[in-house]
Each structure stands twice: as structure tokens, then as C-alpha cells.
Coordinates of C-alpha atoms in Angstrom, one line a residue:
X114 CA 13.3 -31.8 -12.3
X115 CA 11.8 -28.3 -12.9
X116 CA 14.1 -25.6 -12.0
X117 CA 13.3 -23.3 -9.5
X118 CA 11.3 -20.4 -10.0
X119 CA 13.1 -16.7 -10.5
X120 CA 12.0 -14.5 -7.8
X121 CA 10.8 -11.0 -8.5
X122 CA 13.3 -8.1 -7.9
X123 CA 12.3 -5.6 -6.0
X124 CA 13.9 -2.3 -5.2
X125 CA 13.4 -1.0 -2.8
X126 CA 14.2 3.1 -2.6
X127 CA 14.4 5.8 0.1
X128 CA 16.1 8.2 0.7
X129 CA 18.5 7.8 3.9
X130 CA 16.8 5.4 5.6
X131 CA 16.7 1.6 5.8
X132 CA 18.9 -0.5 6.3
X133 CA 21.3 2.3 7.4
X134 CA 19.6 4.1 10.0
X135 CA 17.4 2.9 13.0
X136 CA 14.2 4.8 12.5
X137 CA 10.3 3.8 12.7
X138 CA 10.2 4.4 8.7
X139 CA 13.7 2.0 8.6
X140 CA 11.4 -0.4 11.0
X141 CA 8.7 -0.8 8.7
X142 CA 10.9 -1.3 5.5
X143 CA 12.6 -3.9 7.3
X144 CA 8.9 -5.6 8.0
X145 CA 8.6 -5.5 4.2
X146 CA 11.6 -7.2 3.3
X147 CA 12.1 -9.7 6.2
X148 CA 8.2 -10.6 6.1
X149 CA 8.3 -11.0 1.9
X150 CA 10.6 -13.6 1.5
X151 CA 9.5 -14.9 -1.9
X152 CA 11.0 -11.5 -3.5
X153 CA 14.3 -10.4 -3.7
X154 CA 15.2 -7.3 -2.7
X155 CA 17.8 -4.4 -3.8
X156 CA 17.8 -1.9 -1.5
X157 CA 18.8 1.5 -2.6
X158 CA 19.1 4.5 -0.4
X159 CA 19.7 7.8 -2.0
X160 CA 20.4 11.2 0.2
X161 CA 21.7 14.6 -0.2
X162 CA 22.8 14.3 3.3
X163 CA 25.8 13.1 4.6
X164 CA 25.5 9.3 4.2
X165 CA 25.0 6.5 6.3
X166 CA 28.4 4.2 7.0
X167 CA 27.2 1.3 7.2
X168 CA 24.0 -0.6 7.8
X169 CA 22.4 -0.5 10.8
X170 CA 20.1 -3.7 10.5
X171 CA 21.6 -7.2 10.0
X172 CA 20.1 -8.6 6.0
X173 CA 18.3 -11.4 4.9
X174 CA 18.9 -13.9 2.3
X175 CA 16.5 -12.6 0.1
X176 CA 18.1 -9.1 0.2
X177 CA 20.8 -8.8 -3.0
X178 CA 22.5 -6.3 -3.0
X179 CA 22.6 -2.8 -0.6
X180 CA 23.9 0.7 -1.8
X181 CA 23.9 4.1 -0.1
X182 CA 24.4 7.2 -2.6
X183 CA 25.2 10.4 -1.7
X184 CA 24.2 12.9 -4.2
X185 CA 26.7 15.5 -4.2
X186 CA 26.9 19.4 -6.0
X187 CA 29.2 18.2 -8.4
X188 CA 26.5 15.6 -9.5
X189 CA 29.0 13.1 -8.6
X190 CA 27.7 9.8 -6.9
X191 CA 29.3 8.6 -3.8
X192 CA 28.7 4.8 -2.8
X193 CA 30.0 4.2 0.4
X194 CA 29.1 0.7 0.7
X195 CA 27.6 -2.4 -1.3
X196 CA 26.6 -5.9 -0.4
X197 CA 26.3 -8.6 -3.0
X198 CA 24.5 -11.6 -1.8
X199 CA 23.3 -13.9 -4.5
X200 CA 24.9 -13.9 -8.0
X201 CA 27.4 -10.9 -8.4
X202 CA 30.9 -12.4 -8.2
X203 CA 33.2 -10.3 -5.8
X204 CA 36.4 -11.4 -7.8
X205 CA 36.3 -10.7 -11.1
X206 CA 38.7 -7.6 -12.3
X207 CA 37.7 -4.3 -12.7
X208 CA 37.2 -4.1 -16.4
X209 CA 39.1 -1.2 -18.2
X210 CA 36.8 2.1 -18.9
X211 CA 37.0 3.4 -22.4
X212 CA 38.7 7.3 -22.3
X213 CA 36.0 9.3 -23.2
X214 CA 35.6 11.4 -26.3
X215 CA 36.0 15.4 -25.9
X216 CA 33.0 16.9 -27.6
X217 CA 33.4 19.1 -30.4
X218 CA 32.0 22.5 -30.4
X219 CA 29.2 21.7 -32.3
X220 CA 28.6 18.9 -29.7
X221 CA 29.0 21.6 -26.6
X222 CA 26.4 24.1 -28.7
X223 CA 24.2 21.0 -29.1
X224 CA 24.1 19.9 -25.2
X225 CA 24.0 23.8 -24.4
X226 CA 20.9 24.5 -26.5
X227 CA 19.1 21.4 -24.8
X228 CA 20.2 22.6 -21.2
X229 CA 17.9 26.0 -22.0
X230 CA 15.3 24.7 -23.5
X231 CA 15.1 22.0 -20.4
X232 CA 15.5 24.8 -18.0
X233 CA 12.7 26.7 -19.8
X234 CA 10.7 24.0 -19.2
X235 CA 11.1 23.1 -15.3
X236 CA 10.4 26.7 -14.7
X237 CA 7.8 27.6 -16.5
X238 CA 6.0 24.5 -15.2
X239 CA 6.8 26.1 -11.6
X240 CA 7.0 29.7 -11.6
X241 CA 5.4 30.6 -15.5
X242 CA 1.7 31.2 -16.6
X243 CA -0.9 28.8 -15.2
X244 CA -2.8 26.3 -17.4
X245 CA -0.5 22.9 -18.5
X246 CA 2.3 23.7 -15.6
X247 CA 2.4 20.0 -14.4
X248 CA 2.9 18.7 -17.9
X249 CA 5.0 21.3 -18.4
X250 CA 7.6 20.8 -15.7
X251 CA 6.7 17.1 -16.2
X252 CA 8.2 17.3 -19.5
X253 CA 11.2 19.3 -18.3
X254 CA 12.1 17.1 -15.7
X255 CA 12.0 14.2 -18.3
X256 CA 14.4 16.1 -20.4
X257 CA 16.8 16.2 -17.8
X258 CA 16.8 12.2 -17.0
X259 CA 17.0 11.2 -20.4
X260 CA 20.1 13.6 -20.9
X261 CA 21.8 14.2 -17.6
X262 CA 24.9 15.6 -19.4
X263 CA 23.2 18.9 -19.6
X264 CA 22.5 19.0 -16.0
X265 CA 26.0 20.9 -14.7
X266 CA 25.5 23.8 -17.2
X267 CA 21.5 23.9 -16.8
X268 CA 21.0 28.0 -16.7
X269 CA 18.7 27.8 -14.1
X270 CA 18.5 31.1 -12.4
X271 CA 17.9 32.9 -16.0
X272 CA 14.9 30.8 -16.5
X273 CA 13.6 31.2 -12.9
X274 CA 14.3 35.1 -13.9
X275 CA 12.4 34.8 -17.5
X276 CA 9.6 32.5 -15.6
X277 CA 9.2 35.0 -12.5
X278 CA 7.9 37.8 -15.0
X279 CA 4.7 35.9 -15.8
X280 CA 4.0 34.0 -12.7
X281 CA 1.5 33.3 -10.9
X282 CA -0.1 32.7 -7.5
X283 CA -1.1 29.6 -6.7
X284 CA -4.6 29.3 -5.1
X285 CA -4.7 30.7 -1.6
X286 CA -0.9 31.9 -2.4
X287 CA -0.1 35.3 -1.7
X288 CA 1.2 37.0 -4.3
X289 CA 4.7 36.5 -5.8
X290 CA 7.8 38.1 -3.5
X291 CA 10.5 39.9 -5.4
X292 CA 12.7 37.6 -7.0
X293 CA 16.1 39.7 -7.1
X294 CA 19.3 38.2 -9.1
X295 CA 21.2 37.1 -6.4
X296 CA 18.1 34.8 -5.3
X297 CA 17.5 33.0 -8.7
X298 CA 21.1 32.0 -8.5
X299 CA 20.9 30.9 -5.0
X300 CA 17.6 28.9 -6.2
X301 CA 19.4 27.5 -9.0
X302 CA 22.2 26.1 -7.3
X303 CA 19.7 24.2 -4.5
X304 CA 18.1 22.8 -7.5
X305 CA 20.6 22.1 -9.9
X306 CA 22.0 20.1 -5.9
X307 CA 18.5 18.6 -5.7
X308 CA 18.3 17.4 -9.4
X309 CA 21.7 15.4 -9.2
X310 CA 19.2 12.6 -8.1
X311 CA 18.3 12.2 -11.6
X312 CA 21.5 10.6 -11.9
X313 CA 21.8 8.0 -9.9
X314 CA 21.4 4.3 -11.6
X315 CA 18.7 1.7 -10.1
X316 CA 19.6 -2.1 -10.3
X317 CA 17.6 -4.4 -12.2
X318 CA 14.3 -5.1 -11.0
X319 CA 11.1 -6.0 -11.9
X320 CA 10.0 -2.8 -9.8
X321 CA 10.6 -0.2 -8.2
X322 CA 9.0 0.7 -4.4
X323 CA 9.9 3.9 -3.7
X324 CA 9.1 5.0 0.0
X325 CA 8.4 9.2 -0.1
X326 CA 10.6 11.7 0.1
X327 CA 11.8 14.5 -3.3
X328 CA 15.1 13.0 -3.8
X329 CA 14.5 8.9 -3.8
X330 CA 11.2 10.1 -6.3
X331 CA 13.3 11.7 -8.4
X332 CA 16.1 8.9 -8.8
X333 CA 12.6 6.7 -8.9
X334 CA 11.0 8.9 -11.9
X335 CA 14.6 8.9 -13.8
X336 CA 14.5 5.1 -13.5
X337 CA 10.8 4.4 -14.4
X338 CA 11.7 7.1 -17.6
X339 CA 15.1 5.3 -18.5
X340 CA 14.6 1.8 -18.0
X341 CA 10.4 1.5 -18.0
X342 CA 10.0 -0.3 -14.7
X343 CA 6.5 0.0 -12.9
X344 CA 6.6 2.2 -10.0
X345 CA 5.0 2.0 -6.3
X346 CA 4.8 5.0 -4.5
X347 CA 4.5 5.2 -1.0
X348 CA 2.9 7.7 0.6
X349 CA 4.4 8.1 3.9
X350 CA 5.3 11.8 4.7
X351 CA 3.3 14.2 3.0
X352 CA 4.9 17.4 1.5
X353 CA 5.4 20.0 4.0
X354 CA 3.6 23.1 2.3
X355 CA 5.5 25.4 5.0
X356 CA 9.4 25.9 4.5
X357 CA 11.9 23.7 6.5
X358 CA 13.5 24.7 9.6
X359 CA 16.7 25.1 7.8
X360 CA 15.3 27.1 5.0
X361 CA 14.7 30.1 7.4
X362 CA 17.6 31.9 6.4
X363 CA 16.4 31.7 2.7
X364 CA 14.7 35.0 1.1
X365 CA 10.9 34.1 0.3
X366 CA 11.0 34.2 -3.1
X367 CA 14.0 31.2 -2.5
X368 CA 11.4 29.6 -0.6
X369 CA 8.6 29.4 -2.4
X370 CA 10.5 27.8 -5.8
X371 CA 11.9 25.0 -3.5
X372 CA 8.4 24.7 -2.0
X373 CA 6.9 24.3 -5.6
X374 CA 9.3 22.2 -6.9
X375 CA 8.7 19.5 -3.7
X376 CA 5.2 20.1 -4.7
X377 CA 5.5 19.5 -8.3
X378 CA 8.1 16.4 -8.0
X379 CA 5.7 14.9 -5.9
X380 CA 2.3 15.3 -8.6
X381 CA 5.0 13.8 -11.1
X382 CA 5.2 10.7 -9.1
X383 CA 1.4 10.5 -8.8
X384 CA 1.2 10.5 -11.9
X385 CA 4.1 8.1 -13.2
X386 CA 3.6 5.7 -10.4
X387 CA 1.6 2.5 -11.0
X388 CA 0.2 2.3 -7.5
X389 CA 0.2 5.1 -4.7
X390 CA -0.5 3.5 -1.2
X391 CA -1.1 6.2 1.3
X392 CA -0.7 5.3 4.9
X393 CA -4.0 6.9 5.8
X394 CA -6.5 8.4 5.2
X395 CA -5.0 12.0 5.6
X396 CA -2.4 11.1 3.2
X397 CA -4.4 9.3 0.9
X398 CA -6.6 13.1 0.5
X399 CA -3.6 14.9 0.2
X400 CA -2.7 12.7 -2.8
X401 CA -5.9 13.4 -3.9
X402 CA -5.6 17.1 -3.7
X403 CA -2.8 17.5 -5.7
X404 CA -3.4 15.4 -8.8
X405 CA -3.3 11.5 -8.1
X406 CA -6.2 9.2 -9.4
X407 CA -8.6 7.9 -7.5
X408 CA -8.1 4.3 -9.2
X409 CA -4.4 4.6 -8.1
X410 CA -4.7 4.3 -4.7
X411 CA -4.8 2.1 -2.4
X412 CA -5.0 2.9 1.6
X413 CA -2.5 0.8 3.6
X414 CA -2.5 1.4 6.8
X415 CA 1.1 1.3 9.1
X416 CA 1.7 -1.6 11.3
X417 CA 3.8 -3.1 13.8
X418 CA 4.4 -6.2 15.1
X419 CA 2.9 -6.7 18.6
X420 CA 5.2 -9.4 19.8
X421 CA 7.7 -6.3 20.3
X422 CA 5.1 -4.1 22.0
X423 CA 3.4 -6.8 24.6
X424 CA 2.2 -4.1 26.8
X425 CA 4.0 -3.9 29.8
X426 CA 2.5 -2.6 33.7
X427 CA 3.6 0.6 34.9
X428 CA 6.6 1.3 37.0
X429 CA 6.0 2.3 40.3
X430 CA 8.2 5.2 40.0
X431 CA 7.7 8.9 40.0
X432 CA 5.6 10.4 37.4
X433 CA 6.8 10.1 33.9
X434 CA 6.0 11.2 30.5
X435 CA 7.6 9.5 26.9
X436 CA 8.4 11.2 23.9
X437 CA 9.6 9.7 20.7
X438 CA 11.8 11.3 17.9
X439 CA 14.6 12.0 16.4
X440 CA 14.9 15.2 18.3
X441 CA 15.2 17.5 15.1
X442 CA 14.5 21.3 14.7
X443 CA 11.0 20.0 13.3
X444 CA 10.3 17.1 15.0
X445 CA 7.8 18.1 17.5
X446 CA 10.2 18.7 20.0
X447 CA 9.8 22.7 20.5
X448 CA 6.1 22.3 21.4
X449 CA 6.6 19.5 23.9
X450 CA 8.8 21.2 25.8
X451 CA 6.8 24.1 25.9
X452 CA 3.6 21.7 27.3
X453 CA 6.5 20.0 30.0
X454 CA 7.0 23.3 31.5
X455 CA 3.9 23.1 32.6
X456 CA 3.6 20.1 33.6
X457 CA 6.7 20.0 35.8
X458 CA 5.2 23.0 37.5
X459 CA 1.6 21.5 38.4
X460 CA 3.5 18.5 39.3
X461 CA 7.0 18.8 40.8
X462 CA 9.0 15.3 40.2
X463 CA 7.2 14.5 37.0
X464 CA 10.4 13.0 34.1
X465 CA 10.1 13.7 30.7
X466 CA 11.8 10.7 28.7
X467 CA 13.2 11.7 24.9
X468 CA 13.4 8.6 23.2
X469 CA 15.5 7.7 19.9
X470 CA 16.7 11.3 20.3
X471 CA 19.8 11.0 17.5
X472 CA 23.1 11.6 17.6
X473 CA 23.2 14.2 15.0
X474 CA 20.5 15.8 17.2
X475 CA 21.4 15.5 20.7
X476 CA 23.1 19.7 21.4
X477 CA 20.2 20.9 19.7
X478 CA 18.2 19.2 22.3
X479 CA 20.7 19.6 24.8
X480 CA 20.4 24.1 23.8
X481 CA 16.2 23.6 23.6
X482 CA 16.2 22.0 27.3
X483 CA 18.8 24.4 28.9
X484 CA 16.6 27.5 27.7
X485 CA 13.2 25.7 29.5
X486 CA 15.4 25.3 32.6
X487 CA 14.6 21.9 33.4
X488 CA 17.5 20.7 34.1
X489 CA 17.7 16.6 35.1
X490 CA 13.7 16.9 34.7
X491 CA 14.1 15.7 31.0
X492 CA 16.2 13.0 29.8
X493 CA 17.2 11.9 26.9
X494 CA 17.9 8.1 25.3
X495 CA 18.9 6.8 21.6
X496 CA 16.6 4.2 20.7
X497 CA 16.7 1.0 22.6
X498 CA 18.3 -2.1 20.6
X499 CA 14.7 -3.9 21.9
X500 CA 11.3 -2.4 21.3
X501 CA 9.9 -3.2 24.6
X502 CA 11.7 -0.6 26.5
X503 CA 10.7 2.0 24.5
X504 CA 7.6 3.5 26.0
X505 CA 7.8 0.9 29.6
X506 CA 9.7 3.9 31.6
X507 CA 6.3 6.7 31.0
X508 CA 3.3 6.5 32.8
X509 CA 1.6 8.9 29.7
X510 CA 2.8 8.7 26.1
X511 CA 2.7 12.7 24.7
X512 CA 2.8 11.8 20.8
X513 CA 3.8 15.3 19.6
X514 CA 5.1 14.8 16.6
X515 CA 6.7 17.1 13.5
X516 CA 4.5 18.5 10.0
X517 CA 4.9 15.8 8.1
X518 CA 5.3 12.8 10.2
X519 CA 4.0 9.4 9.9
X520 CA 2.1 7.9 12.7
X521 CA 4.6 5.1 13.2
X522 CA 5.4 6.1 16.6
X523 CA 1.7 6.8 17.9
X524 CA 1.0 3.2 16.8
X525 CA 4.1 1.9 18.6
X526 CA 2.7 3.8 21.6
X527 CA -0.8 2.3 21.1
X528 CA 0.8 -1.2 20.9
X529 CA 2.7 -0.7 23.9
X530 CA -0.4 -0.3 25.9
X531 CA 0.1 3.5 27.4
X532 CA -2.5 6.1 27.5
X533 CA -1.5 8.5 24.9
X534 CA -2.0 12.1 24.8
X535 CA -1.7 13.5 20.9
X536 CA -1.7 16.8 19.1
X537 CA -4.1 16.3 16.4
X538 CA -2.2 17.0 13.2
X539 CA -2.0 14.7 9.8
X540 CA -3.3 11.2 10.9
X541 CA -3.5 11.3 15.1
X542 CA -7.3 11.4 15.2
X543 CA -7.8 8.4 12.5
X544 CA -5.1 6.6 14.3
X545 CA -5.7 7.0 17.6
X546 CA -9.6 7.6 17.2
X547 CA -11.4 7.0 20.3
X548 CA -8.7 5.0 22.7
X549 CA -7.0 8.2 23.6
X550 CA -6.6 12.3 24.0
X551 CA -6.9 14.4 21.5
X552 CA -5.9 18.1 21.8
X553 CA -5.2 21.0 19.4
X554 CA -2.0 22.2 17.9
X555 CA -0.2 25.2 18.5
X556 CA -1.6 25.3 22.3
X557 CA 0.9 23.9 25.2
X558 CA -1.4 24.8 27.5
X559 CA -3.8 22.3 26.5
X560 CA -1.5 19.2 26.1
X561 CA -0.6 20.4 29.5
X562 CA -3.7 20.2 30.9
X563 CA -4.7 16.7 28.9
X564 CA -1.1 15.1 30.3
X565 CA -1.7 16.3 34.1
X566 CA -4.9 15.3 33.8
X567 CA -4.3 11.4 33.0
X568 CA -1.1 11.6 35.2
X569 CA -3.3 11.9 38.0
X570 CA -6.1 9.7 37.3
X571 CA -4.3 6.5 36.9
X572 CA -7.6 4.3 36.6
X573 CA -8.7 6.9 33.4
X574 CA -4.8 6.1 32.9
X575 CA -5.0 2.3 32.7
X576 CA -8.2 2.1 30.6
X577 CA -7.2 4.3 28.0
X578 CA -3.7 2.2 27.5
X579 CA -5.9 -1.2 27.4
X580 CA -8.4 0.4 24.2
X581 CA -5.4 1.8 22.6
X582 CA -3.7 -1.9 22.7
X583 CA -7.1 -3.3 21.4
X584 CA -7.4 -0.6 18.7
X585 CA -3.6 -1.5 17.7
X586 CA -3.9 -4.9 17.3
X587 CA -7.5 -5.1 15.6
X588 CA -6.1 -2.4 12.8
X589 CA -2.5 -1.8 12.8
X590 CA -0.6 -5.1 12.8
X591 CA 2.9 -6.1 10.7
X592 CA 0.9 -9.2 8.8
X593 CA -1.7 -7.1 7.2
X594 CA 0.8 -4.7 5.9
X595 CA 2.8 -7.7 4.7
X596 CA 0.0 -9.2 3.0
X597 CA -1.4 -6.3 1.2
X598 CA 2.4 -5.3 -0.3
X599 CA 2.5 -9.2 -0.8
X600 CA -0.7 -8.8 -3.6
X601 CA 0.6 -5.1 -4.8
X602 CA 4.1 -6.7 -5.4
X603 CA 2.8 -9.5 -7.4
X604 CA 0.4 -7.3 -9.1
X605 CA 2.9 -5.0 -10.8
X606 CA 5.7 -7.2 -10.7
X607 CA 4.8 -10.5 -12.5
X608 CA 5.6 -10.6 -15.9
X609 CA 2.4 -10.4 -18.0
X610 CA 0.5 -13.5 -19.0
X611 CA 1.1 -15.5 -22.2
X612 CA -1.5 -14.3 -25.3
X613 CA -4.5 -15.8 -25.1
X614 CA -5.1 -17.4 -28.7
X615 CA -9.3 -15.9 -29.5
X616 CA -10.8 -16.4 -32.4
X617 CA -11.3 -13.4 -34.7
X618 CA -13.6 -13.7 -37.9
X619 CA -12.5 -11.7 -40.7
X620 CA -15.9 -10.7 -42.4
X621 CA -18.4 -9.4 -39.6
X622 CA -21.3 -11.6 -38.9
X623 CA -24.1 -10.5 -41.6
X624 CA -27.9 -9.1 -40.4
X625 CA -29.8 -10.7 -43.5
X626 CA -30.9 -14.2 -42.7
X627 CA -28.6 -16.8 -45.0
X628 CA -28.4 -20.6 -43.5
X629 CA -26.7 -20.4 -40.5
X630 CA -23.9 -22.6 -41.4
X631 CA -23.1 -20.2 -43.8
X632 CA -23.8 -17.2 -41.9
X633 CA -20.3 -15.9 -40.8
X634 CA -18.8 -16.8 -44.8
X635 CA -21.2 -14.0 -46.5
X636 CA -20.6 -10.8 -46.8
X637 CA -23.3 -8.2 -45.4
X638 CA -24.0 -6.9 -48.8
X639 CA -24.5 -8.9 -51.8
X640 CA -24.8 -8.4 -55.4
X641 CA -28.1 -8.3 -57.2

């Protein structure tokens, strides 16, 4: 009897998402894995946040083994939890770890001398002279991975000081802030925290997925450089070219080296990674933009599964308006609440619905909607356990959503069958296209306006919601993401075919005009 078949291992990589928190981007990965049964899966979640418990989705059989790492500033690697399905015996004793070796002097001048010169590297590739930079902090960044001993002495904020002196602008950059002492050191220790990614071990696998995000690519480039496995590269949040909420506090010379350094991590991946499938085609020309192959790519659009959207009636109830996200400092919320105002005021009784507002997130929203004044007007919900109450309670989906966010939500929305009102930013208009509204960002008036609007025209209402359902499900459905990952999985994950045996003559085939069964023994030139 033949035995049966190894599966391909996948791992899949992200950086503090599935299967440990309940997110659209957690949703889609669980599509992947539940819908792909024919490869195995290690999942792998790597953060420098504080880290998930445990998982928040239930696993599959074909899932082997789970791990959450926290990435902490002592480069130390945190697991907090582990399942092992399939073939890694639970009972086996812990085997006895060798006592390691203190390094001579020699040893410690050795692994100092490598920590500058991989410093020098990194930042001249960021900061330094333009011409070969990507290379440059390409080769740096390989340094580190294939020697992460030298990563808790790495003088960072001298090199960011020697590297500063012959910067340069990039193009449409203003010129270079002051870069003052205590700044390179406070750089330095924010990278030196973001580099401890390097060290984190992948499992076996045949490949690696890795969805987004600077610190899963960086624990994605260290395993591709270590170990050789292909890479996929998902494309699902662009770079933010602006500074984080968080980072306002930050000097802007601070800034603008953690900005370069997403940017730069990110054109690593491009070009490491085997495959780059963008979920759009916004994302798929910012890849473009900054250094990925046009032979790499391959558009993938998001999808959901409309057996959890069916598309609901409205509730005869008082005006209402959805919102859904995770409620952060840049998720879109500031801007909605802004347009609501508004909205509340043209039309007294109208609810604004936050949905899948997090727990980590719910007094920030609770301080934003205290300073509107709107009191009971807006309310907030965690994400319901079932899809289909997500979006049934609004009469008008507002799909405002933060820099760098994939369209997950506004395809749920379209799914579920409700008129949608977007700000057009990253991939709304390609998304949403003609089954919607449209309006410009950075103007609440205007989404004000476009949500009144559709609130009271509930015929306008209902005919929009019915093309946006159509659109959905002839574009953005759970089986054609399933079956293009299907073909990209096999694609870089098969082990390559036996040799082909070819016949290869030894002496060329002559030009003069011998027999012709004798053609291919005699040599092109021949003695007199």
C-alpha cells in the first residue's frame, strides 16, 4: 500500500494577529488555513507588544503547532503558549543544555568589531550618501541575522551620528532635522527593540507566508537568510509614510530614522520574497514604487465568505450609522466622530454603532466621545462572536478607516448588503467602485453631508446596499482567495522536480556536409 503523501508546511507569520486576536486580518488568515486543508500549517505570531494569552480561534487538524513570541529589549523571547498537534511528543524530558563557553577577549574584540561594522552598514543604508543604500542596509541587516550575538552591543547611535553627517533627503523629503546626541541614542534603543525580531526561530517548513507588518518581515527575512526557505509576502497594510500616533512625542530627526527603517525593511522583503501578493491594486503600486518586481507580483484581492454576510433587511428603528475598528488613536475614529457631530445635529435621534471597538481601546474612545458631547448618541460593541450582527443594527455603513488599513471591513460591509459611505483613501474607490459613496478625506463635513443624505433617502438607501452585495460576491469571495493561495502554495512549496535525463552531444554538430550518419561524430574542422 503506498504511504500517504507528506503534506507541505506552511508557516504562517504575522505579527500579533491570528489565531490570538479577533480581527478582520485574523479572519482572513483563518480562511487560509481552515479553507487549505491539504497543507499543514505552523502558525507563528511575533509582536513587540504585549502578547496575546491565548488563542482566540478554535484550530484545525491541519494546524501543527501555534506559538506567540514576544520580542522584548533584552532581545529575550517570550513564548507564552504552544500547541503541538501532529508529531511532537508532549512527554519526553527536557534534555540538559550544555553551559555555555565565556568568550575570551579576543572572542569579545571579534564580536565587537563585527557589531560596528554591521551598524555602519544599517545606517549608512538609511541615513548615509545616496546611490546603493538598499543594498547597503540589505547587507547590514543580513549581518545581523546571521550573527545575532552582536545585536545587544550594536553601537547604533554612533553610526546614526557618523551617517547623519552625509545624509541625504529623500525625494520630496525636506531636508534633514538636527540629529542631537540624546536623539541617536533614543533611535538606537527603538531599533536595537525592533531588531530583536531577527532572533526569533521559525519551525520547519517548506515556506514561509508572512502577512505584512516590520517585525513578522524581519523574523521572515532572518529565516529566509538562515535556513533558505522561499518566502511569500503579503501585502496587506502598506507602510505608513507619516509617523504613528504614538511617535508624536518623538523629536523629528527620531522620526524620520524609524520611518526609513519601516521603509527600508519593507524593500528588503520585496526583494527577498519569492512572491508579493498585494491585496489591491493600491497596494500592489505602492510595492511598485518602492523597489518590488513587476514579475513578483501577483494581485489577490481580499475576500469573505458570504454565508456569514447574507444581507439582512433594515431595522425599523431610529436612524443608525455602523462603524468598524478597533477604536485606536489611528484607526479612523477621530474623523468619524468629527462627521457624527454633524450628523446628530441635522438629525436628532440618529445612533452611531462602534463595532469591534477593543478592549485595550475602549477609554480612549470612551475620552474621544466625551469631548464630542454625544453622550448615549454613540455606542460602542466588541466584535460579535457571529458575523451577521455586525453591520444588521445601521441603516448606513460610514467606512472610515485608519492610513494604512486593509479594506477587509468595507468588503464585510459590502457583503452585508448596507449602503456604504467611504472616505476614499488606499483601496475604497477600487473596492467599493460604483455600488457606493465616495467622499474626500480630511473633510467631516462632507461625509456628513453623504451619510444625511442616504439616511434620508432610504430607496437611494436600499439600492445602493443591493449593488454593493452584487459587487461583493461577483469579486470579493473566500473561495477565490483560497484557490489562488492554493496554486501560490504549491508553486513555491513543492519540492522541485526529478532531473530530466536530455541528451547532450559532446562535439557540436559540424556545418560542412559529411554523411549524415556520421554528422554529429566529426569534428567541425578537419585536417588536410
Amino acid at each position: 500500500m503506498n504511504p500517504t503523501p507528506a503534506r507541505e508546511r506552511i508557516c504562517l507569520l504575522t505579527g500579533g494577529g491570528y489565531p490570538y486576536r479577533r480581527d478582520a486580518l485574523s479572519g482572513w488568515c483563518r480562511t487560509l488555513v481552515e479553507g487549505l486543508r491539504r497543507f499543514r500549517f505552523e502558525l507563528l505570531t511575533v509582536t513587540d507588544r504585549e502578547p496575546p494569552v491565548a488563542p482566540a480561534y478554535p484550530l484545525p487538524l491541519n494546524v501543527g503547532s501555534a506559538r506567540a513570541v514576544a520580542v522584548g529589549r533584552d532581545f529575550k523571547r517570550h513564548e507564552l503558549w504552544r500547541d503541538t498537534r501532529l508529531d511532537e511528543p508532549d512527554d519526553e524530558p527536557p534534555k540538559e543544555q550544555p553551559k555555555e563557553k565565556k568568550p575570551s577577549r579576543q572572542e569579545k574584540r571579534d564580536t565587537a568589531e563585527r557589531a560596528r561594522a554591521a551598524a555602519a552598514l544599517l545606517c549608512t543604508g538609511l541615513i548615509g550618501e545616496a546611490g546603493n543604500a538598499e543594498q547597503t542596509f540589505s547587507d547590514g541587516l543580513r549581518q545581523l541575522a546571521d550573527d545575532i550575538r552582536v545585536l545587544p552591543g550594536l553601537p547604533l547611535a554612533d553610526a546614526l551620528i557618523d551617517a547623519w553627517r552625509t545624509g541625504h533627503a529623500e525625494p520630496g523629503e525636506l531636508p534633514l532635522p538636527r540629529l542631537s546626541v540624546r536623539d541617536a541614542r533614543t533611535a538606537a534603543t527603538l531599533l536595537r527593540h525592533a531588531l530583536g525580531a531577527l532572533t526569533v526561530d521559525l519551525p520547519a517548513a517548506d515556506l514561509v507566508h508572512c502577512i505584512g507588518g516590520t517585525t513578522p518581515l524581519l523574523t521572515a527575512l532572518a529565516g529566509r537568510w538562515r535556513q533558505g526557505v522561499p518566502l511569500l509576502l503579503t501585502e496587506a497594510r502598506a507602510p505608513v509614510a507619516r509617523h504613528k500616533p504614538h511617535e508624536e512625542r518623538l523629536s523629528p530627526a527620531v522620526r524620520t530614522i524609524l520611518r526609513r527603517f519601516r521603509g527600508s525593511v519593507a524593500r528588503t522583503g520585496y526583494a527577498e520574497a519569492g512572491l508579493i501578493a498585494p491585496l489591491s491594486a493600491y497596494h500592489h503600486s505602492w510595492a511598485l514604487r518602492h523597489g518590488a518586481h513587476a514579475a513578483k507580483l501577483v494581485q489577490v484581492p481580499a475576500g469573505v465568505d458570504p454565508s456569514e454576510y447574507p444581507g439582512a433587511p433594515e431595522l425599523e428603528s431610529d436612524p443608525a450609522v455602523v462603524w468598524a475598528g478597533s477604536g485606536g488613536p489611528d484607526s479612523g475614529l477621530s474623523p468619524l466622530l468629527a462627521a457624527f457631530e454633524q450628523v446628530a445635529a441635522a438629525l436628532p435621534g440618529t445612533v452611531l454603532h462602534l463595532v469591534g471597538v477593543t478592549a485595550a481601546h475602549e477609554e480612549f474612545c470612551a475620552e474621544q466621545i466625551e469631548r464630542t458631547g454625544l453622550g448615549r448618541a454613540v455606542r460602542l460593541h466588541p466584535l460579535p462572536a457571529d458575523p451577521r450582527d455586525r453591520y444588521t443594527a445601521g441603516h448606513v455603513v460610514a467606512h472610515v478607516p485608519g492610513p494604512a488599513d486593509p479594506p477587509y471591513r468595507l468588503i464585510e460591509a459590502m457583503m452585508s448588503g448596507r449602503a456604504v459611505v467611504g472616505v476614499d483613501v488606499g483601496p475604497a474607490a477600487e473596492t467599493l467602485g460604483d455600488a457606493g459613496v465616495l467622499v474626500q478625506p480630511g473633510d467631516p463635513a462632507e461625509l456628513a453631508i453623504a451619510i444625511v443624505d442616504l439616511l434620508r433617502a432610504p430607496g437611494r438607501r436600499r439600492a445602493l446596499g443591493d449593488a454593493a452585495r452584487r459587487r461583493a460576491l461577483m469579486h470579493f469571495t473566500n473561495d477565490r482567495v483560497v484557490r489562488v493561495y492554493g496554486a501560490l502554495y504549491a508553486d513555491l512549496a513543492a519540492p522541485p522536480p526529478p532531473p530530466a535525463f536530455e541528451l547532450a552531444l559532446a562535439v557540436p554538430a559540424p556545418r560542412s556536409e559529411p554523411p549524415v550518419t556520421l554528422r554529429w561524430l566529426v569534428s567541425e574542422r578537419t585536417d588536410g
